[in-house]
Coordinates of N, CA and C and ligand atoms in Angstrom, one line a residue:
M7 N -7.6 -118.1 106.5 CA -7.3 -118.7 107.8 C -8.6 -118.7 108.7
L8 N -9.1 -119.9 109.1 CA -10.3 -119.9 109.8 C -10.1 -119.6 111.3
N9 N -11.1 -119.0 112.0 CA -11.1 -118.7 113.4 C -11.7 -119.9 114.2
I10 N -10.8 -120.5 115.0 CA -11.3 -121.6 115.8 C -11.5 -121.2 117.2
V11 N -12.7 -121.4 117.8 CA -13.0 -121.1 119.2 C -13.2 -122.4 119.9
V12 N -12.4 -122.6 121.0 CA -12.4 -123.9 121.8 C -13.2 -123.7 123.1
L13 N -14.2 -124.5 123.3 CA -15.0 -124.5 124.5 C -14.5 -125.5 125.5
V14 N -14.2 -125.2 126.7 CA -13.6 -126.1 127.7 C -14.3 -125.9 129.1
S15 N -14.1 -126.9 129.9 CA -14.6 -126.9 131.3 C -13.6 -127.4 132.3
G16 N -12.5 -128.0 131.9 CA -11.7 -128.7 132.9 C -10.2 -128.5 132.6
G17 N -9.5 -129.7 132.7 CA -8.0 -129.7 132.6 C -7.5 -129.2 131.3
G18 N -8.2 -129.5 130.2 CA -7.7 -129.0 128.9 C -6.6 -129.7 128.2
T19 N -6.5 -131.1 128.4 CA -5.5 -131.8 127.7 C -5.8 -131.9 126.2
N20 N -7.1 -131.9 125.9 CA -7.4 -131.8 124.5 C -7.1 -130.4 123.8
L21 N -7.3 -129.4 124.6 CA -7.0 -128.1 124.1 C -5.4 -128.1 123.9
Q22 N -4.7 -128.6 124.9 CA -3.2 -128.7 124.7 C -2.8 -129.4 123.4
A23 N -3.5 -130.5 123.1 CA -3.2 -131.2 121.9 C -3.4 -130.3 120.7
L24 N -4.5 -129.5 120.7 CA -4.8 -128.6 119.6 C -3.7 -127.5 119.5
I25 N -3.3 -127.0 120.7 CA -2.3 -125.9 120.7 C -1.0 -126.5 120.1
N26 N -0.6 -127.7 120.6 CA 0.7 -128.3 120.1 C 0.6 -128.6 118.6
A27 N -0.5 -129.0 118.1 CA -0.7 -129.3 116.7 C -0.5 -128.0 115.9
E28 N -1.2 -126.9 116.4 CA -1.1 -125.7 115.7 C 0.4 -125.2 115.6
K29 N 1.1 -125.3 116.8 CA 2.5 -124.9 116.8 C 3.4 -125.7 115.9
D30 N 3.0 -127.0 115.7 CA 3.8 -127.9 114.9 C 3.3 -127.8 113.4
G31 N 2.5 -126.9 113.1 CA 2.0 -126.7 111.7 C 1.1 -127.8 111.2
K32 N 0.5 -128.5 112.2 CA -0.4 -129.6 111.8 C -1.9 -129.2 111.6
I33 N -2.2 -127.9 111.9 CA -3.5 -127.5 111.6 C -3.4 -126.5 110.4
Q34 N -3.8 -127.0 109.3 CA -3.7 -126.2 108.1 C -4.9 -125.3 108.0
N35 N -4.6 -124.0 107.8 CA -5.6 -123.0 107.4 C -6.5 -122.7 108.6
G36 N -6.0 -122.8 109.9 CA -6.9 -122.4 111.0 C -6.0 -122.0 112.2
R37 N -6.6 -121.1 113.0 CA -5.8 -120.7 114.3 C -6.8 -120.6 115.4
I38 N -6.4 -121.1 116.6 CA -7.2 -120.9 117.8 C -7.2 -119.4 118.2
C39 N -8.4 -118.8 118.1 CA -8.4 -117.4 118.4 C -8.9 -117.1 119.8
C40 N -9.7 -118.0 120.4 CA -10.2 -117.8 121.7 C -10.6 -119.1 122.4
V41 N -10.4 -119.1 123.7 CA -10.8 -120.3 124.5 C -11.9 -119.8 125.5
I42 N -13.0 -120.4 125.5 CA -14.1 -120.0 126.4 C -14.4 -121.1 127.4
S43 N -14.3 -120.8 128.7 CA -14.6 -121.8 129.7 C -15.9 -121.6 130.5
S44 N -16.5 -122.8 130.8 CA -17.8 -122.7 131.5 C -17.5 -122.7 133.0
K45 N -16.2 -122.8 133.4 CA -15.8 -122.8 134.8 C -14.7 -121.8 135.0
P46 N -14.8 -121.0 136.0 CA -13.8 -119.9 136.2 C -12.3 -120.5 136.6
G47 N -12.2 -121.6 137.3 CA -10.9 -122.0 137.7 C -10.2 -123.1 136.8
A48 N -10.9 -123.4 135.6 CA -10.4 -124.4 134.8 C -8.9 -124.3 134.4
Y49 N -8.2 -125.3 134.5 CA -6.8 -125.3 134.2 C -6.6 -125.0 132.7
A50 N -7.5 -125.4 131.9 CA -7.5 -125.1 130.4 C -7.2 -123.6 130.2
L51 N -7.8 -122.8 131.0 CA -7.6 -121.3 130.9 C -6.1 -120.9 131.0
E52 N -5.4 -121.6 131.9 CA -4.0 -121.3 132.1 C -3.2 -121.7 130.8
R53 N -3.6 -122.9 130.4 CA -2.9 -123.4 129.1 C -3.0 -122.4 128.0
A54 N -4.2 -121.8 127.8 CA -4.4 -120.9 126.8 C -3.6 -119.6 127.0
Q55 N -3.7 -119.1 128.3 CA -2.9 -117.9 128.6 C -1.4 -118.1 128.4
Q56 N -0.9 -119.3 128.8 CA 0.5 -119.5 128.6 C 0.9 -119.5 127.1
N57 N 0.0 -119.7 126.2 CA 0.2 -119.7 124.8 C -0.3 -118.5 124.1
G58 N -0.6 -117.5 124.9 CA -1.0 -116.1 124.3 C -2.3 -116.2 123.6
I59 N -3.2 -117.1 124.0 CA -4.5 -117.2 123.4 C -5.5 -116.5 124.3
K60 N -6.4 -115.7 123.7 CA -7.4 -114.9 124.4 C -8.3 -115.9 125.1
T61 N -8.7 -115.5 126.4 CA -9.6 -116.4 127.1 C -10.8 -115.6 127.5
R62 N -11.9 -116.3 127.7 CA -13.2 -115.7 128.2 C -13.8 -116.7 129.2
V63 N -14.4 -116.3 130.3 CA -15.2 -117.2 131.1 C -16.6 -116.9 131.0
L64 N -17.4 -117.9 130.8 CA -18.8 -117.7 130.9 C -19.3 -118.7 131.9
N65 N -19.4 -118.3 133.1 CA -19.6 -119.3 134.2 C -21.0 -119.8 134.2
R66 N -21.1 -121.1 133.9 CA -22.5 -121.7 133.8 C -23.3 -121.4 135.1
K67 N -22.7 -121.4 136.2 CA -23.5 -121.2 137.5 C -24.1 -119.8 137.6
E68 N -23.7 -118.9 136.8 CA -24.3 -117.5 136.9 C -25.5 -117.4 136.0
Y69 N -25.9 -118.5 135.3 CA -27.1 -118.4 134.4 C -28.1 -119.3 134.9
P70 N -29.4 -118.8 134.9 CA -30.5 -119.6 135.5 C -30.9 -120.9 134.7
D71 N -30.7 -120.9 133.4 CA -31.1 -122.1 132.6 C -30.3 -122.2 131.3
V72 N -30.6 -123.3 130.6 CA -29.8 -123.7 129.4 C -30.0 -122.5 128.4
A73 N -31.3 -122.0 128.3 CA -31.6 -121.0 127.2 C -30.7 -119.8 127.4
S74 N -30.7 -119.2 128.7 CA -30.0 -118.0 128.9 C -28.5 -118.2 128.7
Y75 N -27.9 -119.4 129.1 CA -26.5 -119.7 129.0 C -26.2 -119.8 127.4
S76 N -27.1 -120.5 126.7 CA -26.8 -120.7 125.3 C -26.7 -119.3 124.6
Q77 N -27.6 -118.4 125.0 CA -27.6 -117.1 124.4 C -26.3 -116.3 124.6
A78 N -25.8 -116.5 125.8 CA -24.5 -115.9 126.2 C -23.3 -116.5 125.3
V79 N -23.4 -117.8 125.2 CA -22.3 -118.5 124.4 C -22.4 -118.0 122.9
L80 N -23.6 -118.1 122.5 CA -23.8 -117.6 121.1 C -23.3 -116.2 120.8
A81 N -23.6 -115.3 121.7 CA -23.2 -113.9 121.5 C -21.6 -113.9 121.5
A82 N -21.0 -114.7 122.4 CA -19.5 -114.7 122.5 C -18.9 -115.2 121.2
L83 N -19.5 -116.3 120.7 CA -19.0 -116.9 119.5 C -19.1 -115.9 118.3
Q84 N -20.2 -115.2 118.3 CA -20.4 -114.2 117.2 C -19.4 -113.1 117.3
E85 N -19.1 -112.7 118.5 CA -18.1 -111.6 118.8 C -16.7 -112.0 118.3
E86 N -16.4 -113.3 118.5 CA -15.1 -113.8 118.2 C -15.0 -114.2 116.7
Q87 N -16.2 -114.1 116.0 CA -16.2 -114.4 114.6 C -15.7 -115.8 114.3
A88 N -16.3 -116.8 115.1 CA -15.9 -118.2 115.0 C -16.3 -118.7 113.7
D89 N -15.4 -119.4 113.0 CA -15.7 -120.3 111.8 C -15.9 -121.7 112.2
L90 N -15.2 -122.1 113.3 CA -15.3 -123.5 113.8 C -15.3 -123.4 115.3
V91 N -16.2 -124.2 115.9 CA -16.3 -124.2 117.4 C -16.0 -125.7 117.8
V92 N -15.0 -125.8 118.8 CA -14.6 -127.1 119.2 C -14.9 -127.3 120.6
Y93 N -15.7 -128.4 121.0 CA -15.9 -128.7 122.4 C -14.7 -129.6 122.8
A94 N -13.9 -129.1 123.7 CA -12.7 -130.0 124.1 C -12.9 -130.2 125.6
G95 N -13.7 -131.2 126.0 CA -14.0 -131.4 127.4 C -14.9 -130.4 127.9
F96 N -15.9 -129.9 127.1 CA -16.9 -128.9 127.5 C -18.0 -129.7 128.0
M97 N -18.4 -129.5 129.2 CA -19.3 -130.4 130.0 C -20.7 -129.8 130.2
T98 N -21.0 -128.8 129.3 CA -22.3 -128.1 129.5 C -23.1 -128.3 128.2
I99 N -24.4 -128.5 128.4 CA -25.3 -128.7 127.2 C -25.8 -127.3 126.8
L100 N -25.7 -127.1 125.4 CA -26.3 -125.9 124.8 C -27.5 -126.2 124.0
D101 N -28.4 -125.3 123.9 CA -29.7 -125.6 123.2 C -29.5 -125.4 121.7
E102 N -30.6 -125.7 121.0 CA -30.7 -125.8 119.6 C -30.3 -124.5 118.9
S103 N -30.5 -123.3 119.7 CA -30.2 -122.0 119.0 C -28.7 -121.9 118.6
V104 N -27.8 -122.6 119.4 CA -26.4 -122.5 119.1 C -26.1 -123.5 118.0
C105 N -26.6 -124.7 118.1 CA -26.3 -125.7 117.0 C -26.8 -125.2 115.7
S106 N -28.0 -124.6 115.7 CA -28.5 -124.2 114.3 C -27.8 -123.0 113.8
A107 N -27.2 -122.2 114.7 CA -26.3 -121.1 114.2 C -25.0 -121.5 113.6
Y108 N -24.6 -122.7 114.0 CA -23.3 -123.3 113.4 C -23.5 -124.7 113.0
P109 N -24.3 -124.9 112.0 CA -24.6 -126.3 111.5 C -23.3 -126.9 110.9
N110 N -23.0 -128.1 111.4 CA -21.8 -128.8 110.9 C -20.5 -127.9 111.0
R111 N -20.6 -127.0 112.0 CA -19.4 -126.1 112.2 C -19.0 -126.2 113.8
M112 N -19.6 -127.1 114.5 CA -19.2 -127.3 115.9 C -18.9 -128.8 116.0
M113 N -17.7 -129.1 116.6 CA -17.4 -130.5 116.8 C -17.0 -130.8 118.2
N114 N -17.2 -132.1 118.6 CA -17.0 -132.5 120.0 C -16.1 -133.8 119.9
V115 N -15.3 -133.9 120.9 CA -14.5 -135.2 121.2 C -15.2 -135.9 122.3
H116 N -15.6 -137.2 122.0 CA -16.2 -138.0 123.1 C -15.3 -139.2 123.3
P117 N -15.1 -139.6 124.6 CA -14.2 -140.6 124.9 C -14.7 -142.1 124.8
A118 N -15.4 -142.4 123.8 CA -15.9 -143.8 123.5 C -16.2 -143.9 122.0
L119 N -16.4 -145.1 121.6 CA -16.8 -145.3 120.2 C -18.3 -145.2 120.1
I120 N -18.8 -144.0 119.7 CA -20.2 -143.8 119.5 C -20.7 -144.7 118.5
P121 N -21.9 -145.4 118.7 CA -23.0 -145.2 119.6 C -22.8 -145.9 120.9
S122 N -21.7 -146.4 121.3 CA -21.5 -147.0 122.6 C -21.3 -145.9 123.7
F123 N -21.8 -146.1 124.9 CA -21.4 -145.2 126.0 C -21.5 -143.7 125.7
C124 N -22.6 -143.3 125.2 CA -22.7 -141.9 124.9 C -24.1 -141.4 125.2
G125 N -24.4 -140.1 125.1 CA -25.6 -139.5 125.5 C -25.6 -139.0 126.8
K126 N -26.8 -138.6 127.4 CA -26.9 -137.9 128.6 C -26.3 -138.7 129.7
G127 N -25.5 -138.1 130.5 CA -24.9 -138.7 131.7 C -23.5 -139.4 131.4
F128 N -23.2 -139.6 130.1 CA -21.9 -140.2 129.7 C -20.9 -139.1 129.4
Y129 N -20.2 -138.8 130.5 CA -19.1 -137.8 130.2 C -17.9 -138.1 131.1
G130 N -16.7 -137.7 130.7 CA -15.6 -137.8 131.6 C -15.4 -139.3 132.0
L131 N -15.0 -139.5 133.3 CA -14.7 -140.8 133.8 C -15.9 -141.8 133.8
H132 N -17.1 -141.2 133.8 CA -18.3 -142.1 133.8 C -18.3 -143.0 132.5
V133 N -17.8 -142.5 131.5 CA -17.8 -143.2 130.2 C -16.9 -144.4 130.3
H134 N -15.8 -144.3 131.0 CA -14.9 -145.4 131.1 C -15.3 -146.4 132.2
E135 N -16.0 -145.9 133.2 CA -16.6 -146.8 134.2 C -17.6 -147.7 133.5
A136 N -18.4 -147.1 132.7 CA -19.5 -147.9 131.9 C -18.8 -148.9 131.0
A137 N -17.8 -148.5 130.3 CA -17.1 -149.4 129.4 C -16.5 -150.6 130.2
L138 N -15.9 -150.4 131.4 CA -15.3 -151.4 132.2 C -16.5 -152.3 132.8
E139 N -17.6 -151.7 133.2 CA -18.7 -152.5 133.7 C -19.2 -153.5 132.7
K140 N -19.2 -153.0 131.4 CA -19.8 -153.9 130.4 C -18.8 -155.0 130.0
G141 N -17.5 -154.7 130.2 CA -16.5 -155.7 129.9 C -16.1 -155.7 128.4
V142 N -16.2 -154.5 127.7 CA -15.8 -154.4 126.3 C -14.3 -154.6 126.3
K143 N -13.8 -155.1 125.2 CA -12.4 -155.3 125.0 C -11.8 -154.2 124.1
L144 N -12.6 -153.5 123.4 CA -12.2 -152.3 122.7 C -13.1 -151.1 123.0
T145 N -12.4 -149.9 123.2 CA -13.2 -148.7 123.4 C -12.4 -147.7 122.5
G146 N -12.5 -146.4 122.8 CA -11.8 -145.5 121.9 C -12.4 -144.1 122.0
A147 N -12.2 -143.3 120.9 CA -12.7 -142.0 120.9 C -13.4 -141.7 119.6
T148 N -14.3 -140.7 119.7 CA -15.0 -140.2 118.5 C -15.0 -138.7 118.4
V149 N -14.7 -138.2 117.2 CA -15.0 -136.8 117.0 C -16.2 -136.7 116.1
H150 N -17.2 -135.8 116.5 CA -18.4 -135.7 115.7 C -18.9 -134.3 115.7
F151 N -19.7 -134.0 114.7 CA -20.4 -132.7 114.7 C -21.4 -132.6 115.8
V152 N -21.6 -131.5 116.3 CA -22.6 -131.3 117.4 C -24.0 -130.9 116.8
T153 N -25.0 -131.7 117.2 CA -26.4 -131.3 116.8 C -27.1 -131.2 118.1
A154 N -28.5 -131.0 118.0 CA -29.3 -130.9 119.2 C -29.4 -132.2 120.0
V155 N -29.1 -133.3 119.3 CA -29.1 -134.6 120.0 C -27.8 -134.9 120.6
C156 N -27.8 -135.1 121.9 CA -26.5 -135.2 122.7 C -25.7 -136.4 122.1
D157 N -24.5 -136.1 121.6 CA -23.5 -137.1 121.1 C -24.1 -137.8 119.8
G158 N -25.1 -137.2 119.1 CA -25.8 -137.8 118.1 C -25.5 -137.3 116.7
G159 N -24.6 -136.3 116.6 CA -24.3 -135.7 115.3 C -23.4 -136.6 114.4
P160 N -23.2 -136.1 113.1 CA -22.4 -136.9 112.2 C -21.0 -137.2 112.6
I161 N -20.6 -138.5 112.6 CA -19.3 -139.0 113.1 C -18.3 -138.6 112.0
I162 N -17.2 -137.9 112.5 CA -16.1 -137.5 111.6 C -14.9 -138.5 111.6
L163 N -14.4 -138.7 112.8 CA -13.3 -139.7 112.9 C -13.5 -140.5 114.2
Q164 N -13.0 -141.8 114.2 CA -13.0 -142.6 115.4 C -11.7 -143.4 115.4
K165 N -11.2 -143.7 116.6 CA -10.0 -144.5 116.8 C -10.3 -145.5 117.9
A166 N -10.0 -146.7 117.7 CA -10.2 -147.8 118.7 C -8.9 -147.9 119.6
V167 N -9.2 -148.2 120.9 CA -8.1 -148.4 121.8 C -8.5 -149.7 122.7
P168 N -7.5 -150.6 122.9 CA -7.8 -151.8 123.7 C -8.0 -151.5 125.1
V169 N -8.9 -152.4 125.7 CA -9.0 -152.3 127.2 C -8.2 -153.4 127.7
E170 N -7.4 -153.2 128.8 CA -6.5 -154.2 129.3 C -7.0 -154.7 130.7
N171 N -6.6 -156.0 131.0 CA -6.9 -156.6 132.3 C -6.4 -155.7 133.3
G172 N -7.2 -155.4 134.4 CA -6.8 -154.6 135.5 C -7.0 -153.1 135.3
D173 N -7.5 -152.7 134.1 CA -7.8 -151.3 133.9 C -8.7 -150.7 135.0
T174 N -8.4 -149.5 135.4 CA -9.3 -148.7 136.2 C -9.9 -147.6 135.3
P175 N -11.0 -146.9 135.7 CA -11.5 -145.9 134.8 C -10.3 -144.9 134.5
E176 N -9.4 -144.6 135.5 CA -8.4 -143.6 135.3 C -7.4 -144.1 134.3
T177 N -6.9 -145.4 134.4 CA -5.9 -145.9 133.4 C -6.5 -146.0 132.0
L178 N -7.8 -146.4 131.9 CA -8.4 -146.4 130.6 C -8.6 -145.0 130.0
Q179 N -9.0 -144.1 130.8 CA -9.1 -142.7 130.3 C -7.8 -142.2 129.8
K180 N -6.7 -142.5 130.5 CA -5.4 -142.0 130.1 C -5.0 -142.6 128.7
R181 N -5.3 -143.9 128.6 CA -4.9 -144.6 127.3 C -5.8 -144.0 126.2
V182 N -7.0 -143.8 126.4 CA -7.9 -143.3 125.3 C -7.5 -141.9 125.0
M183 N -7.2 -141.1 126.0 CA -6.7 -139.7 125.6 C -5.4 -139.8 124.8
E184 N -4.4 -140.5 125.3 CA -3.1 -140.5 124.7 C -3.1 -141.1 123.3
Q185 N -3.9 -142.2 123.1 CA -3.8 -143.0 121.9 C -4.8 -142.6 120.9
A186 N -5.9 -141.9 121.4 CA -7.0 -141.6 120.4 C -7.4 -140.1 120.4
E187 N -7.8 -139.6 121.6 CA -8.4 -138.2 121.5 C -7.4 -137.2 121.1
W188 N -6.2 -137.3 121.6 CA -5.2 -136.2 121.3 C -4.7 -136.3 119.8
E189 N -5.0 -137.5 119.2 CA -4.6 -137.6 117.8 C -5.8 -137.2 116.8
I190 N -7.0 -137.8 117.1 CA -8.0 -137.5 116.2 C -8.7 -136.2 116.3
L191 N -8.6 -135.5 117.4 CA -9.2 -134.2 117.5 C -8.5 -133.1 116.6
P192 N -7.2 -133.0 116.8 CA -6.4 -132.1 115.9 C -6.6 -132.4 114.4
R193 N -6.6 -133.8 114.2 CA -6.7 -134.2 112.7 C -8.0 -133.7 112.2
A194 N -9.1 -133.9 112.9 CA -10.5 -133.5 112.5 C -10.6 -132.0 112.3
V195 N -9.9 -131.3 113.2 CA -9.9 -129.8 113.1 C -9.2 -129.3 111.8
S196 N -8.1 -130.0 111.6 CA -7.3 -129.6 110.4 C -8.1 -130.0 109.1
L197 N -8.7 -131.2 109.1 CA -9.5 -131.6 108.0 C -10.6 -130.6 107.7
F198 N -11.3 -130.1 108.8 CA -12.3 -129.1 108.6 C -11.8 -127.8 108.0
C199 N -10.7 -127.4 108.6 CA -10.2 -126.1 108.1 C -9.7 -126.2 106.7
E200 N -9.3 -127.3 106.2 CA -8.9 -127.5 104.8 C -10.0 -127.8 103.9
G201 N -11.2 -127.8 104.4 CA -12.4 -128.0 103.6 C -12.6 -129.5 103.2
K202 N -12.1 -130.4 104.0 CA -12.0 -131.8 103.5 C -13.1 -132.7 104.2
I203 N -14.1 -132.0 104.8 CA -15.2 -132.8 105.4 C -16.5 -132.4 104.7
K204 N -17.2 -133.4 104.3 CA -18.5 -133.2 103.6 C -19.5 -133.9 104.4
V205 N -20.7 -133.2 104.6 CA -21.9 -133.9 105.3 C -23.0 -134.0 104.3
E206 N -23.5 -135.3 104.2 CA -24.6 -135.6 103.3 C -25.6 -136.5 103.9
N207 N -26.8 -136.1 103.9 CA -27.9 -136.9 104.5 C -27.5 -137.3 106.0
G208 N -27.0 -136.4 106.7 CA -26.7 -136.6 108.1 C -25.4 -137.5 108.4
L209 N -24.7 -137.8 107.4 CA -23.4 -138.5 107.6 C -22.2 -137.7 107.1
A210 N -21.1 -137.8 107.8 CA -19.9 -137.1 107.5 C -18.9 -137.9 106.7
Y211 N -18.3 -137.4 105.7 CA -17.3 -138.1 104.9 C -16.0 -137.2 104.9
V212 N -14.9 -137.9 105.0 CA -13.6 -137.2 104.9 C -13.2 -137.4 103.4
L213 N -12.9 -136.2 102.8 CA -12.5 -136.3 101.3 C -11.0 -136.5 101.2
D214 N -10.6 -137.3 100.3 CA -9.1 -137.5 100.2 C -8.5 -136.4 99.4
Ligands
GAR326 C1 -11.9 -135.9 127.7 O1 -11.7 -137.3 127.8 C2 -13.1 -135.6 126.8 O2 -13.2 -136.6 125.7 C3 -14.3 -135.8 127.7 O3 -13.8 -135.2 128.9 C4 -12.4 -135.2 129.0 C5 -11.9 -133.8 129.1 O4 -10.5 -133.8 129.3 N1 -15.5 -135.2 127.2 C6 -16.7 -135.7 127.5 O5 -16.9 -136.7 128.2 C7 -17.8 -135.0 126.7 N2 -18.9 -135.8 126.7 P1 -9.6 -132.5 129.0 O6 -10.3 -131.3 129.7 O7 -8.3 -132.8 129.6 O8 -9.5 -132.3 127.5

């Protein structure tokens, strides 16, 4: 059974999708052992507590820079004996020391089809604002491994979602979450725990 540590910063609907999947037996060979939040009041913490999952707060505002914050997160991940680290709406950048301690063992869900609308500054609602400004007809979500390049690691799963006339960033975000993120994040986590993801030459492959 692999130890899954989930990193959060906000509402935690993706965390909830993971909790539900674990309860429904849809995460093979893994259990969420700890949720770490970069913000003290994040609702995601309550979701974890309601489900008996250990929580920790590492308040980003209490650390002077990315390096000292990364050190603190790395120490916590090691204490929790993390086998897999999942960014589920984690809005804080960590430096290379964390990525290189968990190569192809950290994954992130991004609310667009990478390489569109990703990288620095593209997070949360901003991603959907940019998609609407461009007038794309399809957007979606991506689960990828985390590397030192923001949103640049090997892509594990993607799912497309249509943009509809009259969409606002909020309606589009809701559709992308419901139809894509909440489905592909738990699936990617289970695939990882089952040993069904292989990375070769910087590309990820799902094994049948
Ligand atoms: C989700 O849409 C997630 O994909 C996005 O923030 C939202 C968090 O919602 N993450 C990013 O933009 C990271 N670059 P949640 O807290 O309800 O899961």
